[in-house]
PDB file of N, CA and C in Angstrom:
ATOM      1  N   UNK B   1      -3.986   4.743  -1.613  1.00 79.00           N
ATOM      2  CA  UNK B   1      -5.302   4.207  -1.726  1.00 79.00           C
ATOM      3  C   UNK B   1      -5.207   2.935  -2.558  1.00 79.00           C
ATOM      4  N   UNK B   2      -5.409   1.924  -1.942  1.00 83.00           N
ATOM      5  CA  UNK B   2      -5.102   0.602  -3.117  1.00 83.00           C
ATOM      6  C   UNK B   2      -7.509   0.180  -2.321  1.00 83.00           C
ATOM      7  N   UNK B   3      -7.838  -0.189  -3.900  1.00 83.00           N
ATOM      8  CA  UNK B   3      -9.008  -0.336  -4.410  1.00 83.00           C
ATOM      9  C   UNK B   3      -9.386  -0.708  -5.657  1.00 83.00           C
ATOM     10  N   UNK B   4     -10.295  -1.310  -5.572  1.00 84.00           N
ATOM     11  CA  UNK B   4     -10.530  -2.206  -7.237  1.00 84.00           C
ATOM     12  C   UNK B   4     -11.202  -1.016  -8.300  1.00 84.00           C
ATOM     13  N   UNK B   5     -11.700   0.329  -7.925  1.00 84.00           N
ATOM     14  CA  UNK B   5     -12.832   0.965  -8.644  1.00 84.00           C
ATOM     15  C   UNK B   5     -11.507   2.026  -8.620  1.00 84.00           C
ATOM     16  N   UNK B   6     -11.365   2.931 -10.041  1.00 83.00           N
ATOM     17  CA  UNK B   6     -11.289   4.224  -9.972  1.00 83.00           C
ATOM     18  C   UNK B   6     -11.988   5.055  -9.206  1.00 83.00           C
ATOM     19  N   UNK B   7     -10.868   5.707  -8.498  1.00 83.00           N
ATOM     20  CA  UNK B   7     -11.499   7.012  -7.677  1.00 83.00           C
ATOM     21  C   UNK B   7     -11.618   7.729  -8.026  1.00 83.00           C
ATOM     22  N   UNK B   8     -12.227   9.139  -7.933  1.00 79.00           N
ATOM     23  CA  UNK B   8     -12.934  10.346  -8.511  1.00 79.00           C
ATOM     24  C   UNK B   8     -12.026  11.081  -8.386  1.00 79.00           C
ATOM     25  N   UNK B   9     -11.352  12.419  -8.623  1.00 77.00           N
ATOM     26  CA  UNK B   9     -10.326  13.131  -9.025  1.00 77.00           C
ATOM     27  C   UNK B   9     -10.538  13.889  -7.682  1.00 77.00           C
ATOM     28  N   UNK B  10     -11.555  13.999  -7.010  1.00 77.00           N
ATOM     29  CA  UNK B  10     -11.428  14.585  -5.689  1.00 77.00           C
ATOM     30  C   UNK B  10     -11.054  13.897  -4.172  1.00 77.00           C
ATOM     31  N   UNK B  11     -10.999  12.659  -4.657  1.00 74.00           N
ATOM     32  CA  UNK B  11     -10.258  11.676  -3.318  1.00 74.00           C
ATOM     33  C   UNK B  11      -8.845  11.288  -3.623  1.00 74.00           C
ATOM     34  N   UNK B  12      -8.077  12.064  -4.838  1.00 67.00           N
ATOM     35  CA  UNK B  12      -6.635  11.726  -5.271  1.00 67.00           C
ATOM     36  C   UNK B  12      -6.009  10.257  -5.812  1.00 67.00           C
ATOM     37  N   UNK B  13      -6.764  10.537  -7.436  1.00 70.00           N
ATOM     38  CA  UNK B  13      -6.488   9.183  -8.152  1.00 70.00           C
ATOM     39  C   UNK B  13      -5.220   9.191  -8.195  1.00 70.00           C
ATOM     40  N   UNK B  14      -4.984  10.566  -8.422  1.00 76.00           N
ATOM     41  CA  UNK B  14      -2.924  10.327  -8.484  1.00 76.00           C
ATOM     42  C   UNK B  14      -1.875   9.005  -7.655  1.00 76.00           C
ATOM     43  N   UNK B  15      -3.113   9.126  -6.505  1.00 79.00           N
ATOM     44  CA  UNK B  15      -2.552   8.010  -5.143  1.00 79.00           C
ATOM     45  C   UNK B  15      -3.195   6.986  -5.514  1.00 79.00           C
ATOM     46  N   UNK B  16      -4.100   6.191  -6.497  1.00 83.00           N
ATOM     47  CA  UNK B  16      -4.581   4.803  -6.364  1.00 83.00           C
ATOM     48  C   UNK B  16      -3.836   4.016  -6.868  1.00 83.00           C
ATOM     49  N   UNK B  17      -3.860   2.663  -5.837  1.00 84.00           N
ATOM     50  CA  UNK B  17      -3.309   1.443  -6.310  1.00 84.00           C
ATOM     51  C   UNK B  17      -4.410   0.623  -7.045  1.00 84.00           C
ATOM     52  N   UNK B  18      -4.156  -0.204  -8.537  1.00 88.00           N
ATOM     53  CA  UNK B  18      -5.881  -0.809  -8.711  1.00 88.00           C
ATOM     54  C   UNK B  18      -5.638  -2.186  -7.825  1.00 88.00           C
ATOM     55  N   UNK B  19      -6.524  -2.595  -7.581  1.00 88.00           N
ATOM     56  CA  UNK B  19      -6.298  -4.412  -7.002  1.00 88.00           C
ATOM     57  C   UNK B  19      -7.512  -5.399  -7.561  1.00 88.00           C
ATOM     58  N   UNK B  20      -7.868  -6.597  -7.558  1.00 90.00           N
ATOM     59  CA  UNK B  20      -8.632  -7.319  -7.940  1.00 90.00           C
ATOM     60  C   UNK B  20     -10.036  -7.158  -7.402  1.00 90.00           C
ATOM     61  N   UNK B  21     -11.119  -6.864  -8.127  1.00 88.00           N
ATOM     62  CA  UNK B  21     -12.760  -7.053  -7.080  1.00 88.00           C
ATOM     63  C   UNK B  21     -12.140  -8.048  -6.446  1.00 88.00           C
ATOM     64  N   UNK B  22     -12.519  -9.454  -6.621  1.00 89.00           N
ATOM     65  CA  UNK B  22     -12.281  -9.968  -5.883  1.00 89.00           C
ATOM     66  C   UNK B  22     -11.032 -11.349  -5.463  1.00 89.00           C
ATOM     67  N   UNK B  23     -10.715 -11.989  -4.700  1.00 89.00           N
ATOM     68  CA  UNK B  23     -10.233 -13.214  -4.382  1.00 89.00           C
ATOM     69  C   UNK B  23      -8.694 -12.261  -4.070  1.00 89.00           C
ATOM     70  N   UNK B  24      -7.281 -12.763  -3.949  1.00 89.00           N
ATOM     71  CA  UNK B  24      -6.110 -12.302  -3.384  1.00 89.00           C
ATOM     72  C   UNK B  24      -5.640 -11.766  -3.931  1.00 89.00           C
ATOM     73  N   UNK B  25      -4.805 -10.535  -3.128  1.00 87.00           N
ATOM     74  CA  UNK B  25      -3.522  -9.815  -3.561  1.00 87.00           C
ATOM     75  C   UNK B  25      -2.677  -9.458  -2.759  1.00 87.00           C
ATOM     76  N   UNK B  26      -1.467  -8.635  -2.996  1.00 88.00           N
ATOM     77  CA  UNK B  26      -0.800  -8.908  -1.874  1.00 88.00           C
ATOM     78  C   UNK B  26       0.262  -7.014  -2.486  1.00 88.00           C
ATOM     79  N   UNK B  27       0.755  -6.795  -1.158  1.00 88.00           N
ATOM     80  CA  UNK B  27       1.222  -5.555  -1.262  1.00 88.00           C
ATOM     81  C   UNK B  27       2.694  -5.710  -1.226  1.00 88.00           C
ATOM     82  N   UNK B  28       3.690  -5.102  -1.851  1.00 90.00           N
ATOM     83  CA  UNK B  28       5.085  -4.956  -1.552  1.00 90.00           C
ATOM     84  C   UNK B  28       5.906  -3.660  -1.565  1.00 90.00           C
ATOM     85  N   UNK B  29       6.663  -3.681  -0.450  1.00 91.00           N
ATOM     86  CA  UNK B  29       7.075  -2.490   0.124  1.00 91.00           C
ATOM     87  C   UNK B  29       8.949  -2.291  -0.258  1.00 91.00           C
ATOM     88  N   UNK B  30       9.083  -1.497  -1.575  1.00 93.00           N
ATOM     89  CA  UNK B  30      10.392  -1.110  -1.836  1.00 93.00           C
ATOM     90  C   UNK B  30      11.140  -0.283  -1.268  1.00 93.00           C
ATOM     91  N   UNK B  31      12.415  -0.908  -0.578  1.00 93.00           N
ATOM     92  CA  UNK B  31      13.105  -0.431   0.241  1.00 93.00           C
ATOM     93  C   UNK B  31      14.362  -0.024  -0.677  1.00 93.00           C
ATOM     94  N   UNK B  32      14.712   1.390  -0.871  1.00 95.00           N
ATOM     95  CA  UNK B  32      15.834   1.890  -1.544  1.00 95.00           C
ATOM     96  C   UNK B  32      16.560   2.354  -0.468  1.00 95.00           C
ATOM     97  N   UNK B  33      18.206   1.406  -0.277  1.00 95.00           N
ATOM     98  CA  UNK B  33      19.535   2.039   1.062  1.00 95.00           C
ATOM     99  C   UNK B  33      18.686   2.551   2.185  1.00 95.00           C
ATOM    100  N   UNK B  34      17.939   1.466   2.366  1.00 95.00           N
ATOM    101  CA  UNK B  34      17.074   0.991   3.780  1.00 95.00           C
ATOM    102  C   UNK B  34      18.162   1.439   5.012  1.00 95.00           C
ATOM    103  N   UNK B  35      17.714   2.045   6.118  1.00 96.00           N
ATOM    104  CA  UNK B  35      17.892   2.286   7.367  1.00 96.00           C
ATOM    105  C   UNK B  35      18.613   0.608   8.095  1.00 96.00           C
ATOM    106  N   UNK B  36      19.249   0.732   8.902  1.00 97.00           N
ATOM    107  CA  UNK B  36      19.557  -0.644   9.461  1.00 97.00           C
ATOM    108  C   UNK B  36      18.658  -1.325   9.881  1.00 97.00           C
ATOM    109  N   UNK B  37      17.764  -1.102  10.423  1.00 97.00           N
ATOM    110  CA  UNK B  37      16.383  -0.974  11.355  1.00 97.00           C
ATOM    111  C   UNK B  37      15.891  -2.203  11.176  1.00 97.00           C
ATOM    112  N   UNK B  38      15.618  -1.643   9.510  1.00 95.00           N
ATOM    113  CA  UNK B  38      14.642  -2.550   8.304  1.00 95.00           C
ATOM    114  C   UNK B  38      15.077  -3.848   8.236  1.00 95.00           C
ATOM    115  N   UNK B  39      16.566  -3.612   7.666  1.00 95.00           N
ATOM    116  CA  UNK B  39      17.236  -4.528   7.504  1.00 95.00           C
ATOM    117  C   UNK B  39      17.651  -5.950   8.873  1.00 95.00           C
ATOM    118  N   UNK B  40      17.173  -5.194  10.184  1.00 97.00           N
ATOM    119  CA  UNK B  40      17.710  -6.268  11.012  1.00 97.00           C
ATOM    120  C   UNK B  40      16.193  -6.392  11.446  1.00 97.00           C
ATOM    121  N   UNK B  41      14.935  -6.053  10.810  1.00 95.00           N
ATOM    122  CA  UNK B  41      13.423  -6.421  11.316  1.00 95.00           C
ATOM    123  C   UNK B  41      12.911  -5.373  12.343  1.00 95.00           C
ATOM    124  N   UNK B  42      14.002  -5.271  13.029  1.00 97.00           N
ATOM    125  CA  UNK B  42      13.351  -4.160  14.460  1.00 97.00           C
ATOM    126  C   UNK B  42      12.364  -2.897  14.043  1.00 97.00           C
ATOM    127  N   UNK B  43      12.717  -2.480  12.775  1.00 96.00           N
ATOM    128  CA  UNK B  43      11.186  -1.865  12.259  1.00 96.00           C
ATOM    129  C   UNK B  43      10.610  -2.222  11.615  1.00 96.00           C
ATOM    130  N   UNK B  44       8.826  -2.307  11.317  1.00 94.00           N
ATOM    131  CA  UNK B  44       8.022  -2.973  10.688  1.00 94.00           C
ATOM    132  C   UNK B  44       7.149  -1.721  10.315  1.00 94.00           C
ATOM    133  N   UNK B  45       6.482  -1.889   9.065  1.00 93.00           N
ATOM    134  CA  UNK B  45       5.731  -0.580   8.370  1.00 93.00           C
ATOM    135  C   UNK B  45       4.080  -0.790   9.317  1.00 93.00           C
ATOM    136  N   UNK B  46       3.612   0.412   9.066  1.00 92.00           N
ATOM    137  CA  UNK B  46       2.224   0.213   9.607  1.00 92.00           C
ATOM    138  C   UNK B  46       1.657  -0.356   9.030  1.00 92.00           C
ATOM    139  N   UNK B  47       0.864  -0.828   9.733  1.00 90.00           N
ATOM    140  CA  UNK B  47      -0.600  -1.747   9.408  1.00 90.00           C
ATOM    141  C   UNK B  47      -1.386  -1.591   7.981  1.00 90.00           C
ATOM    142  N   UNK B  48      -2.255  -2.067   7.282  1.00 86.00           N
ATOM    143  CA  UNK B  48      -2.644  -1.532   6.172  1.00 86.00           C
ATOM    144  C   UNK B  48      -4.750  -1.461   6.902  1.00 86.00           C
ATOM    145  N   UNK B  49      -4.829   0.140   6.863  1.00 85.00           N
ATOM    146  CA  UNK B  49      -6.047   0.124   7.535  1.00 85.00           C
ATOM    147  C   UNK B  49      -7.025   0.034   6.838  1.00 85.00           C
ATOM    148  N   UNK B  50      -8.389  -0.947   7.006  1.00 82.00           N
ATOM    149  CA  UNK B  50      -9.477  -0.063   5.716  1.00 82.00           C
ATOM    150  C   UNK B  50      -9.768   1.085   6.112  1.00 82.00           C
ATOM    151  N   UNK B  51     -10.970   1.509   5.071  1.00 76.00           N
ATOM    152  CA  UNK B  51     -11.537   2.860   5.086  1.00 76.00           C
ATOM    153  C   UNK B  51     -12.799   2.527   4.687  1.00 76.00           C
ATOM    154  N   UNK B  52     -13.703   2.884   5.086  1.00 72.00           N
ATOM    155  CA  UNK B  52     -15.017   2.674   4.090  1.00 72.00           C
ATOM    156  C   UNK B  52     -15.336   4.172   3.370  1.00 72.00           C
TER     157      UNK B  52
END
């Protein structure tokens, strides 16, 4: 869950990312002894979906 507001203990703060109200940010995805896949592009992570 990446969101600017603390979430309530029943939607799993354990999982929040905080991010800015407003203007840019940006997400990064740590790859520990990555698959070849990764490494030659041919796999790409999913999409980042909203939610309302």
């Amino acid at each position: 869950m990446v969101q600017n507001a603390k979430p309530g203990p029943e939607t799993g703060a354990g999982n929040w990312l905080p991010i800015p109200a407003s203007g840019d940010f940006s997400l990064t995805l740590r790859m520990y002894a990555p698959h070849p896949s990764v490494i030659d592009f041919s796999w790409q992570p999913p999409a980042v979906t909203p939610v309302n």
